[in-house]
mmCIF file of N, CA and C in Angstrom:
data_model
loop_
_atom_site.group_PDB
_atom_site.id
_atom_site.type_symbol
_atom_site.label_atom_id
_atom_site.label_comp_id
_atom_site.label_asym_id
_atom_site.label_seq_id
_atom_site.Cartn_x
_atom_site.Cartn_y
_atom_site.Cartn_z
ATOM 1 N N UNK A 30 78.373 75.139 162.771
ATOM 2 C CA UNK A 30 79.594 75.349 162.028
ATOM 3 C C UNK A 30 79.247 75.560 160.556
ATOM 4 N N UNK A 31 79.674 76.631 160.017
ATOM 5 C CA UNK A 31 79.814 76.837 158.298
ATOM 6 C C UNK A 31 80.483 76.067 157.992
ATOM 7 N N UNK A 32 80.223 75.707 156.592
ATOM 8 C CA UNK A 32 80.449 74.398 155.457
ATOM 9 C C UNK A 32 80.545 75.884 154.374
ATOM 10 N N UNK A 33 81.821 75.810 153.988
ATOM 11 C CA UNK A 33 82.242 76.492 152.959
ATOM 12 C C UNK A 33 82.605 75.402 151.538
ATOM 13 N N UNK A 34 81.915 75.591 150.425
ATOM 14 C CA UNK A 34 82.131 74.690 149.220
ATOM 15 C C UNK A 34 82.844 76.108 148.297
ATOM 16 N N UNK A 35 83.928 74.885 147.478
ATOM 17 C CA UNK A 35 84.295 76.273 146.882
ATOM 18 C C UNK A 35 83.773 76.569 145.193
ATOM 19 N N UNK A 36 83.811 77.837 145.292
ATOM 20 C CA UNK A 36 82.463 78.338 143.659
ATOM 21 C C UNK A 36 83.807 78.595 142.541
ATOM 22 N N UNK A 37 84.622 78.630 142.683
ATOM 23 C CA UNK A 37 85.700 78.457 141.868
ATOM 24 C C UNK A 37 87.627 78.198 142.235
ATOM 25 N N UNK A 38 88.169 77.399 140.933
ATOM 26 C CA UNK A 38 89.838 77.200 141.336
ATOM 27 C C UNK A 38 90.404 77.722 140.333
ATOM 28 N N UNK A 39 91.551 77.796 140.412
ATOM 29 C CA UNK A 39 92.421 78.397 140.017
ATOM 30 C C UNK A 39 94.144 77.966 139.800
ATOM 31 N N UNK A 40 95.301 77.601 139.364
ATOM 32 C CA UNK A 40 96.209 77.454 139.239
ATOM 33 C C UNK A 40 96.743 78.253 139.274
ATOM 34 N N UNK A 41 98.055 78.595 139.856
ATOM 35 C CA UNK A 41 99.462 79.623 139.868
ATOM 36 C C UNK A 41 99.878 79.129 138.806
ATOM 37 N N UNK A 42 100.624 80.050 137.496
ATOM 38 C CA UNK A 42 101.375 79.713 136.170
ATOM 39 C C UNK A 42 102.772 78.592 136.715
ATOM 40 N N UNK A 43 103.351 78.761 138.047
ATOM 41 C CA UNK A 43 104.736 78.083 138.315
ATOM 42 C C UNK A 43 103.797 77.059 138.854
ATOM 43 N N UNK A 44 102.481 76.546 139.228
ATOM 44 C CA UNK A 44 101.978 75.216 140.317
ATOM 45 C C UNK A 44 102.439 75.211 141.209
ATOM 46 N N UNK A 45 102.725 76.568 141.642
ATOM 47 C CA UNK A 45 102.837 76.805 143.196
ATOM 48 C C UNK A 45 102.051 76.766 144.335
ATOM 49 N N UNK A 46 100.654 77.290 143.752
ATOM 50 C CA UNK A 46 99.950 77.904 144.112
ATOM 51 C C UNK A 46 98.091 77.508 143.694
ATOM 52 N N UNK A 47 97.369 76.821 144.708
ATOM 53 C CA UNK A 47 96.007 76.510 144.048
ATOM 54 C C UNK A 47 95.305 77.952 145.124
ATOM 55 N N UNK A 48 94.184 78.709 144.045
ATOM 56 C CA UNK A 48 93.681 79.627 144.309
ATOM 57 C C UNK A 48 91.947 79.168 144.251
ATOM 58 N N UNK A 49 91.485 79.432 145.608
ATOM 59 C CA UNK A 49 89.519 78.504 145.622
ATOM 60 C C UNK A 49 89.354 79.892 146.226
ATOM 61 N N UNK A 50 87.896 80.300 145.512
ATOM 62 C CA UNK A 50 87.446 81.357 145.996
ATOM 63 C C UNK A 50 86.384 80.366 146.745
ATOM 64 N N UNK A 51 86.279 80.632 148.047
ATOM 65 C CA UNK A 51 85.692 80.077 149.227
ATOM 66 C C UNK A 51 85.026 80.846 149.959
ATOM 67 N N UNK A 52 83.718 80.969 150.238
ATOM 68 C CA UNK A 52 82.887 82.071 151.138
ATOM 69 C C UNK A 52 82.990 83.479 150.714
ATOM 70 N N UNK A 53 83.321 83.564 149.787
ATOM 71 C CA UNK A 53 83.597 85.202 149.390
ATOM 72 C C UNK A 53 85.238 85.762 149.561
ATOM 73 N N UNK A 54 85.673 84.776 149.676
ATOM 74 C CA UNK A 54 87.442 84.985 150.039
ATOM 75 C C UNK A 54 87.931 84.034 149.174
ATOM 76 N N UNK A 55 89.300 84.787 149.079
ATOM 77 C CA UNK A 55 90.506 83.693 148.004
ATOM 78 C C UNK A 55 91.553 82.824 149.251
ATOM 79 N N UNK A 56 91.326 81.893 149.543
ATOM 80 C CA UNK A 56 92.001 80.378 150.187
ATOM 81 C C UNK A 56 93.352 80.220 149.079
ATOM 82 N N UNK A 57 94.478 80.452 149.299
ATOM 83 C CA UNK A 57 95.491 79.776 148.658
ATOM 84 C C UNK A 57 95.809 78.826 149.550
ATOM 85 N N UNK A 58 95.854 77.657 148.394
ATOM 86 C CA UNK A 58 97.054 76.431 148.722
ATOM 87 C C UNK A 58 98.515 76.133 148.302
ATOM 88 N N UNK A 59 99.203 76.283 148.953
ATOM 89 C CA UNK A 59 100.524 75.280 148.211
ATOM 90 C C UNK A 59 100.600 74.125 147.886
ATOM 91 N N UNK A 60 101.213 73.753 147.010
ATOM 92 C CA UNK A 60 101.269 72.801 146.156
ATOM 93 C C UNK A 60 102.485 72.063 145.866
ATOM 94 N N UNK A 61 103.060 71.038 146.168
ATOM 95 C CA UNK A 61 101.984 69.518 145.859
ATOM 96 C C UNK A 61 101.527 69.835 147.305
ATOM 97 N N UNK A 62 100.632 69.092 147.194
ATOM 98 C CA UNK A 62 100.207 68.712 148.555
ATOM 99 C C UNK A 62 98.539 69.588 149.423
ATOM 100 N N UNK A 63 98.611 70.842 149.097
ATOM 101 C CA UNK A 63 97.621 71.033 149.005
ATOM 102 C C UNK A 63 97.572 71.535 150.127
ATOM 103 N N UNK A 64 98.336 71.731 150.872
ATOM 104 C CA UNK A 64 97.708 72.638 152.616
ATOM 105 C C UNK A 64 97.769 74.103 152.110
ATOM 106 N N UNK A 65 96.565 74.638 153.660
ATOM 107 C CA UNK A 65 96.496 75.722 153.860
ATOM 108 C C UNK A 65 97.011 76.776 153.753
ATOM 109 N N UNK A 66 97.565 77.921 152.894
ATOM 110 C CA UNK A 66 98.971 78.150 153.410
ATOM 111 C C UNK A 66 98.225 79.804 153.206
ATOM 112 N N UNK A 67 97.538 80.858 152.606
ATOM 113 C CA UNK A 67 96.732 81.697 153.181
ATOM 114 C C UNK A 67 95.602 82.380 152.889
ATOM 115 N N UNK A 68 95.303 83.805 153.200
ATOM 116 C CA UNK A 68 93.618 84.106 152.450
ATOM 117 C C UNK A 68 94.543 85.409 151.941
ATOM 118 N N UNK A 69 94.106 85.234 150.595
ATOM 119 C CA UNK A 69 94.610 86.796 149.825
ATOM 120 C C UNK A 69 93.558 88.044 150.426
ATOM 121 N N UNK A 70 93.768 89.390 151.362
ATOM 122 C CA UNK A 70 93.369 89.894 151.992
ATOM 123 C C UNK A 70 93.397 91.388 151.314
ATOM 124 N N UNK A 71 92.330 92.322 151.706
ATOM 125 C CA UNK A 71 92.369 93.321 150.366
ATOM 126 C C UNK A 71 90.965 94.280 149.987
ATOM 127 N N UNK A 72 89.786 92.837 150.154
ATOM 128 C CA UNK A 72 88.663 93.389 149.656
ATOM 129 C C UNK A 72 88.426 93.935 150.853
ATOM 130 N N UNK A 73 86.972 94.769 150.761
ATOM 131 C CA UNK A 73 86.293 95.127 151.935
ATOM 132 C C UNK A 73 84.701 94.529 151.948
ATOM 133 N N UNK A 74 84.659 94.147 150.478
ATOM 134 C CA UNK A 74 83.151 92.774 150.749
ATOM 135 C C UNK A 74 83.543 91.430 150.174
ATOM 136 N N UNK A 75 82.266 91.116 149.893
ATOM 137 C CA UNK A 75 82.578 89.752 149.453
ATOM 138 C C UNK A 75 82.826 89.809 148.179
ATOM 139 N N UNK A 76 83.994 88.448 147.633
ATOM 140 C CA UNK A 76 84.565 88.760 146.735
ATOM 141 C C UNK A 76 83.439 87.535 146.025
ATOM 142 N N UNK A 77 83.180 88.009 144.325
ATOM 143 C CA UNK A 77 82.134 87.477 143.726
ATOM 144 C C UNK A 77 82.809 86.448 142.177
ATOM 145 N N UNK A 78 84.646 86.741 141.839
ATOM 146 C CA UNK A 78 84.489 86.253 140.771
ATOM 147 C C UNK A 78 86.267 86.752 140.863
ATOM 148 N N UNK A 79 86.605 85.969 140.453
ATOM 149 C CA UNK A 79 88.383 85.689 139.706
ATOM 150 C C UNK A 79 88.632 85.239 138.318
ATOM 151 N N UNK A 80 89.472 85.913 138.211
ATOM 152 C CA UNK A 80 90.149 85.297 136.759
ATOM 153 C C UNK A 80 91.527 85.419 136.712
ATOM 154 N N UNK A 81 92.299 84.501 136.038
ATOM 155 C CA UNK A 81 93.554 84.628 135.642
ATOM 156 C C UNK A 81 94.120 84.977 134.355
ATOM 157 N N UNK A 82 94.897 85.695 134.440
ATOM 158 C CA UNK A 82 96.003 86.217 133.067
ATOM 159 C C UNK A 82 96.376 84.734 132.248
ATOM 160 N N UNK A 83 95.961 85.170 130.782
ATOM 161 C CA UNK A 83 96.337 83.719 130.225
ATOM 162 C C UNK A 83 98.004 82.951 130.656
ATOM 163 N N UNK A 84 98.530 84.155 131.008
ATOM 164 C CA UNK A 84 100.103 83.309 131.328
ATOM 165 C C UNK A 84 100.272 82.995 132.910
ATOM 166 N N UNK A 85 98.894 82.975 133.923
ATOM 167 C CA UNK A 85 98.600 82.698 134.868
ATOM 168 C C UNK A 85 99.416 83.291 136.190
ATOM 169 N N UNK A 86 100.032 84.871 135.990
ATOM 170 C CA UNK A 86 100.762 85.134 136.685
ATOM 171 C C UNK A 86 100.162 86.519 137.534
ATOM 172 N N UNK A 87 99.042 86.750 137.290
ATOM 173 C CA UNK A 87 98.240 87.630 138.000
ATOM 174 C C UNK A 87 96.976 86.945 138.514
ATOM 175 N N UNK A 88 96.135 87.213 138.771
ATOM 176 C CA UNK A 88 94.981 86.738 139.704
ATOM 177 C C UNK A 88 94.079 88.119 139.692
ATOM 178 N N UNK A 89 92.861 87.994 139.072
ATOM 179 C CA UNK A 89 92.277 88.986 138.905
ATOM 180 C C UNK A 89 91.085 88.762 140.110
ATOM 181 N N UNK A 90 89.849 90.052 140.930
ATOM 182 C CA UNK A 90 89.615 89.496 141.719
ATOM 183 C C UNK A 90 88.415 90.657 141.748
ATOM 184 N N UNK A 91 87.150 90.319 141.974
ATOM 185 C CA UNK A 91 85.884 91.424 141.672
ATOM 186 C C UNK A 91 85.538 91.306 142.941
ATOM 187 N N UNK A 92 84.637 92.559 143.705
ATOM 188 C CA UNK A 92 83.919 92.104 144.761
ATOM 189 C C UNK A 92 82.605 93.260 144.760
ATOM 190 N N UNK A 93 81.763 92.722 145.881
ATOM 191 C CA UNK A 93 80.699 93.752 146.300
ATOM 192 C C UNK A 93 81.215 94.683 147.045
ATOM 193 N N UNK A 94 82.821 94.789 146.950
ATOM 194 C CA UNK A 94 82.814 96.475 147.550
ATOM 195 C C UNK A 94 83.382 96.921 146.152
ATOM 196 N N UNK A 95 82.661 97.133 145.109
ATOM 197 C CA UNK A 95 83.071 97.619 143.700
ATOM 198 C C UNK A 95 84.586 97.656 143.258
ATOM 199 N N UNK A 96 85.264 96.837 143.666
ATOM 200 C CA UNK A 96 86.864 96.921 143.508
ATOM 201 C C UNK A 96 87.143 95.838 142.382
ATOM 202 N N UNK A 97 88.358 95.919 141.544
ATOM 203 C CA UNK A 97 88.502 94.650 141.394
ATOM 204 C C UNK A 97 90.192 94.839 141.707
ATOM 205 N N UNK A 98 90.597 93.828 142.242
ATOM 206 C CA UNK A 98 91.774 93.989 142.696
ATOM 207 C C UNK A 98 92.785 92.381 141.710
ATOM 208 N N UNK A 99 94.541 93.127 141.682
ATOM 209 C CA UNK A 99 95.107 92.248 140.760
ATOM 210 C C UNK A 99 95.901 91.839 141.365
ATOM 211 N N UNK A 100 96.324 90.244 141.715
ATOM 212 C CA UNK A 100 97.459 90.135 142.946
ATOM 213 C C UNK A 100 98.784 88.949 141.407
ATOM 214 N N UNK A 101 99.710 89.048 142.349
ATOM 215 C CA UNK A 101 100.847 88.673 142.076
ATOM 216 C C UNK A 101 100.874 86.869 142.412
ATOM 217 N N UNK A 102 100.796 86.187 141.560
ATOM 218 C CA UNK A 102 100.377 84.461 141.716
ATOM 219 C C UNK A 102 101.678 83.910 142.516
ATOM 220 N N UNK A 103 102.875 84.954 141.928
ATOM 221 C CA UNK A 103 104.109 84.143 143.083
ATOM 222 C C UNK A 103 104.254 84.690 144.179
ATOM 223 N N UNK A 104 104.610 85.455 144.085
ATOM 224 C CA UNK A 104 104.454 86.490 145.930
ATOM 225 C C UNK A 104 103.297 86.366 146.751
ATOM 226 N N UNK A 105 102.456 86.455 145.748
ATOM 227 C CA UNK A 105 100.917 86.408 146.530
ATOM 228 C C UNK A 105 100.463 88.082 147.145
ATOM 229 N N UNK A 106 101.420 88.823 146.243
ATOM 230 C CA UNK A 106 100.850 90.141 146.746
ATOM 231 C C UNK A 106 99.833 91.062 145.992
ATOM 232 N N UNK A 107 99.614 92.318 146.410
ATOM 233 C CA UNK A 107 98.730 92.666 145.649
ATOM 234 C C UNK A 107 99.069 93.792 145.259
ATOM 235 N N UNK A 108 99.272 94.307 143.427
ATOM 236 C CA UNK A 108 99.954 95.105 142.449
ATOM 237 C C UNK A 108 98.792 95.811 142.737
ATOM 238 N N UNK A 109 97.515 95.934 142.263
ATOM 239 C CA UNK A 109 96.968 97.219 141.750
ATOM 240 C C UNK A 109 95.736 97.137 142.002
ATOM 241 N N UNK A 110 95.044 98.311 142.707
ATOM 242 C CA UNK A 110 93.404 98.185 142.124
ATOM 243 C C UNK A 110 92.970 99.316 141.627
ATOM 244 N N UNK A 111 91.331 98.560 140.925
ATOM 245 C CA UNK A 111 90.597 99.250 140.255
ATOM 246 C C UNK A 111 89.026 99.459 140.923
ATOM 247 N N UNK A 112 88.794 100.844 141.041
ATOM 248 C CA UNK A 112 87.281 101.633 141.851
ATOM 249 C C UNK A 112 86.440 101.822 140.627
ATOM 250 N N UNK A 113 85.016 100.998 140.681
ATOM 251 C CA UNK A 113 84.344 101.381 139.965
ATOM 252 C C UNK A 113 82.906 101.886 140.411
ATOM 253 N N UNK A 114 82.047 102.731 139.677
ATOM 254 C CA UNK A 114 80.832 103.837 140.360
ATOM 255 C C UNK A 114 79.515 102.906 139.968
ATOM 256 N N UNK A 115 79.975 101.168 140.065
ATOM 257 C CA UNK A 115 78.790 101.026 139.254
ATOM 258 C C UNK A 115 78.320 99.809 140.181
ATOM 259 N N UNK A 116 78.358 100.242 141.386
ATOM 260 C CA UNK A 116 77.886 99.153 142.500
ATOM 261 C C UNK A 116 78.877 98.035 142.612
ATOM 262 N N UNK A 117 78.028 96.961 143.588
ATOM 263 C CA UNK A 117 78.789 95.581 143.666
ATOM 264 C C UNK A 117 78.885 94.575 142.183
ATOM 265 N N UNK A 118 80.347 94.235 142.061
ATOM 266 C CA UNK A 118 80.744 92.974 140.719
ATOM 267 C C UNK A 118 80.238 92.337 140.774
ATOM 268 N N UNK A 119 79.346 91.973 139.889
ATOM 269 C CA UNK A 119 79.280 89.812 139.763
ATOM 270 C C UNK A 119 80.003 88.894 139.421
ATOM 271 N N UNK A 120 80.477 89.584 137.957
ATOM 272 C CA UNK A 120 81.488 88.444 137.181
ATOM 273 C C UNK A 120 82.904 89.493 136.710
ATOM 274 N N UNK A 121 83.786 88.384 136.125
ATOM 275 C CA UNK A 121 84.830 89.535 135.807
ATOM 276 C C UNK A 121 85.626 88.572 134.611
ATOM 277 N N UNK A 122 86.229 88.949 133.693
ATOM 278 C CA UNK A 122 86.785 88.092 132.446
ATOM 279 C C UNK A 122 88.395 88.893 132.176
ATOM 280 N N UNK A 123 89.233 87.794 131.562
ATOM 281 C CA UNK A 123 90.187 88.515 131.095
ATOM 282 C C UNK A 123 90.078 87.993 129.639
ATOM 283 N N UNK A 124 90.324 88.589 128.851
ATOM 284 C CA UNK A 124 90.775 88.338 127.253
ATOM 285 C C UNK A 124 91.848 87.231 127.327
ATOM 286 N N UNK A 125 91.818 86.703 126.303
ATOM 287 C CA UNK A 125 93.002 85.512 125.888
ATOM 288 C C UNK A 125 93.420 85.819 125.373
ATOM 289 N N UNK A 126 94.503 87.147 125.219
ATOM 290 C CA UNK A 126 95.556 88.252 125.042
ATOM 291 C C UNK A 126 96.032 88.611 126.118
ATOM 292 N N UNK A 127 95.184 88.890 127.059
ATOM 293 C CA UNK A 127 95.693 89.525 128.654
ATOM 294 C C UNK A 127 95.901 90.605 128.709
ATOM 295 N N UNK A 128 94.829 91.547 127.254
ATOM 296 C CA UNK A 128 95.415 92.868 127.191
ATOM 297 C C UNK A 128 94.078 93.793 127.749
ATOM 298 N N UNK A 129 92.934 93.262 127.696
ATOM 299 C CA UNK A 129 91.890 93.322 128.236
ATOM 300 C C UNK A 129 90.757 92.963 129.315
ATOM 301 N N UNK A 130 90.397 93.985 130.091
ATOM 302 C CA UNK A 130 89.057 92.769 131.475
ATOM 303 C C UNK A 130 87.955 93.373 131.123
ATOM 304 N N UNK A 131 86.809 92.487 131.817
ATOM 305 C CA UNK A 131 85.829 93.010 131.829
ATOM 306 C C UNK A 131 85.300 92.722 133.111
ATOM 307 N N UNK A 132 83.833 93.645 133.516
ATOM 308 C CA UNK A 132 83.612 93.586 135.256
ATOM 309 C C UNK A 132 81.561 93.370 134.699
ATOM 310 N N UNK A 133 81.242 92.644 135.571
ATOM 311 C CA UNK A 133 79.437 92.933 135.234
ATOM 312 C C UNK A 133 79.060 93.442 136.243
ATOM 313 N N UNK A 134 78.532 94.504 136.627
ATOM 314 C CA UNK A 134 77.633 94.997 137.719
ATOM 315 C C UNK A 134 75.769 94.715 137.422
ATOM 316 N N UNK A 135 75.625 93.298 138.461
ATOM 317 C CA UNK A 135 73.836 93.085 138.278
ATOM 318 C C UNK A 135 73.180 94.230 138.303
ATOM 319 N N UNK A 136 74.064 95.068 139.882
ATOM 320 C CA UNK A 136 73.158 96.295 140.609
ATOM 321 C C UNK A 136 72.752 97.597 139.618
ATOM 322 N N UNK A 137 73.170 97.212 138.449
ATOM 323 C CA UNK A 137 73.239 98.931 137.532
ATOM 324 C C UNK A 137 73.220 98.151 136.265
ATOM 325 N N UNK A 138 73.284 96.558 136.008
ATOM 326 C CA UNK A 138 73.006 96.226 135.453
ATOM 327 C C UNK A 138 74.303 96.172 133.776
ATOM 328 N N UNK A 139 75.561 96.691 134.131
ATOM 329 C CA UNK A 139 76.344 97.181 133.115
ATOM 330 C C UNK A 139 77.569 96.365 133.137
ATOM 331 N N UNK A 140 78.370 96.396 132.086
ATOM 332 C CA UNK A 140 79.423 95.596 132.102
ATOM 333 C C UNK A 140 80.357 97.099 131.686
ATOM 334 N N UNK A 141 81.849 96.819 132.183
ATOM 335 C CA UNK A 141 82.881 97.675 131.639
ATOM 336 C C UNK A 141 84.104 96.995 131.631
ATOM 337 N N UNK A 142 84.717 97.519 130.428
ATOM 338 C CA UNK A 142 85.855 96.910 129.929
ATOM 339 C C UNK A 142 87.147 98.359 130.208
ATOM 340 N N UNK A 143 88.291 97.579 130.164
ATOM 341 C CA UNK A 143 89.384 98.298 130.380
ATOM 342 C C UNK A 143 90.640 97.747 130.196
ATOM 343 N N UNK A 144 91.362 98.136 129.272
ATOM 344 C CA UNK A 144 92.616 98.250 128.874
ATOM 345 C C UNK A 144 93.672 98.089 129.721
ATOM 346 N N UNK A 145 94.776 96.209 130.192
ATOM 347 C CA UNK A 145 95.150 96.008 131.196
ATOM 348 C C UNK A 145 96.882 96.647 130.942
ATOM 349 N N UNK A 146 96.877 97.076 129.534
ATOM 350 C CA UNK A 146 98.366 97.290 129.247
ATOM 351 C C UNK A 146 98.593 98.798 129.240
#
């Protein structure tokens, strides 16, 4: 049996919502309480790195299938993605404005930024 530990959490802006990137997937919980409730679904690899909008109402989301995808913290859906030519993500950042991200690709070795407004 896999033993999944999780490599990062996350808060929904309303505390609706706890977000653990777990095995390469996003695990939401509801809250209080903390059960299971689903896997944000989307990527096509493993997902490597999240971030949230300083007003915590998006969910930003990088993976090794070069995507980074932006989901909705109350619905839990997913608004928009972004295709990039520069291999699989490692890391991914938002500005503390929320007007800006950034993505690191190890495989090419580059970081790119982009304008979220």
């Amino acid at each position: 049996m896999k033993r999944y530990e999780p490599e990062d959490l996350a808060f929904s802006a309303d505390n609706q919502h706890l977000f653990a990137l777990v095995g390469g997937k996003i695990v939401v919980y509801g809250l209080p309480g903390g059960l299971y409730r689903t896997k944000l679904k989307g990527h096509n690899g493993r997902i490597t790195a999240m971030a949230l909008t300083p007003d915590g109402s998006r969910l930003w989301t990088a993976s090794r299938d070069a995507t980074v995808k932006c989901w909705d913290t109350h619905a839990l859906t997913l608004d928009r993605t972004y295709t990039f030519q520069t291999g699989g993500l490692d890391c991914l950042a938002v500005s503390p404005d929320g007007n800006v991200a950034a993505v690191g690709s190890g495989q090419k070795g580059t970081i790119t930024l982009w304008d979220l407004g």
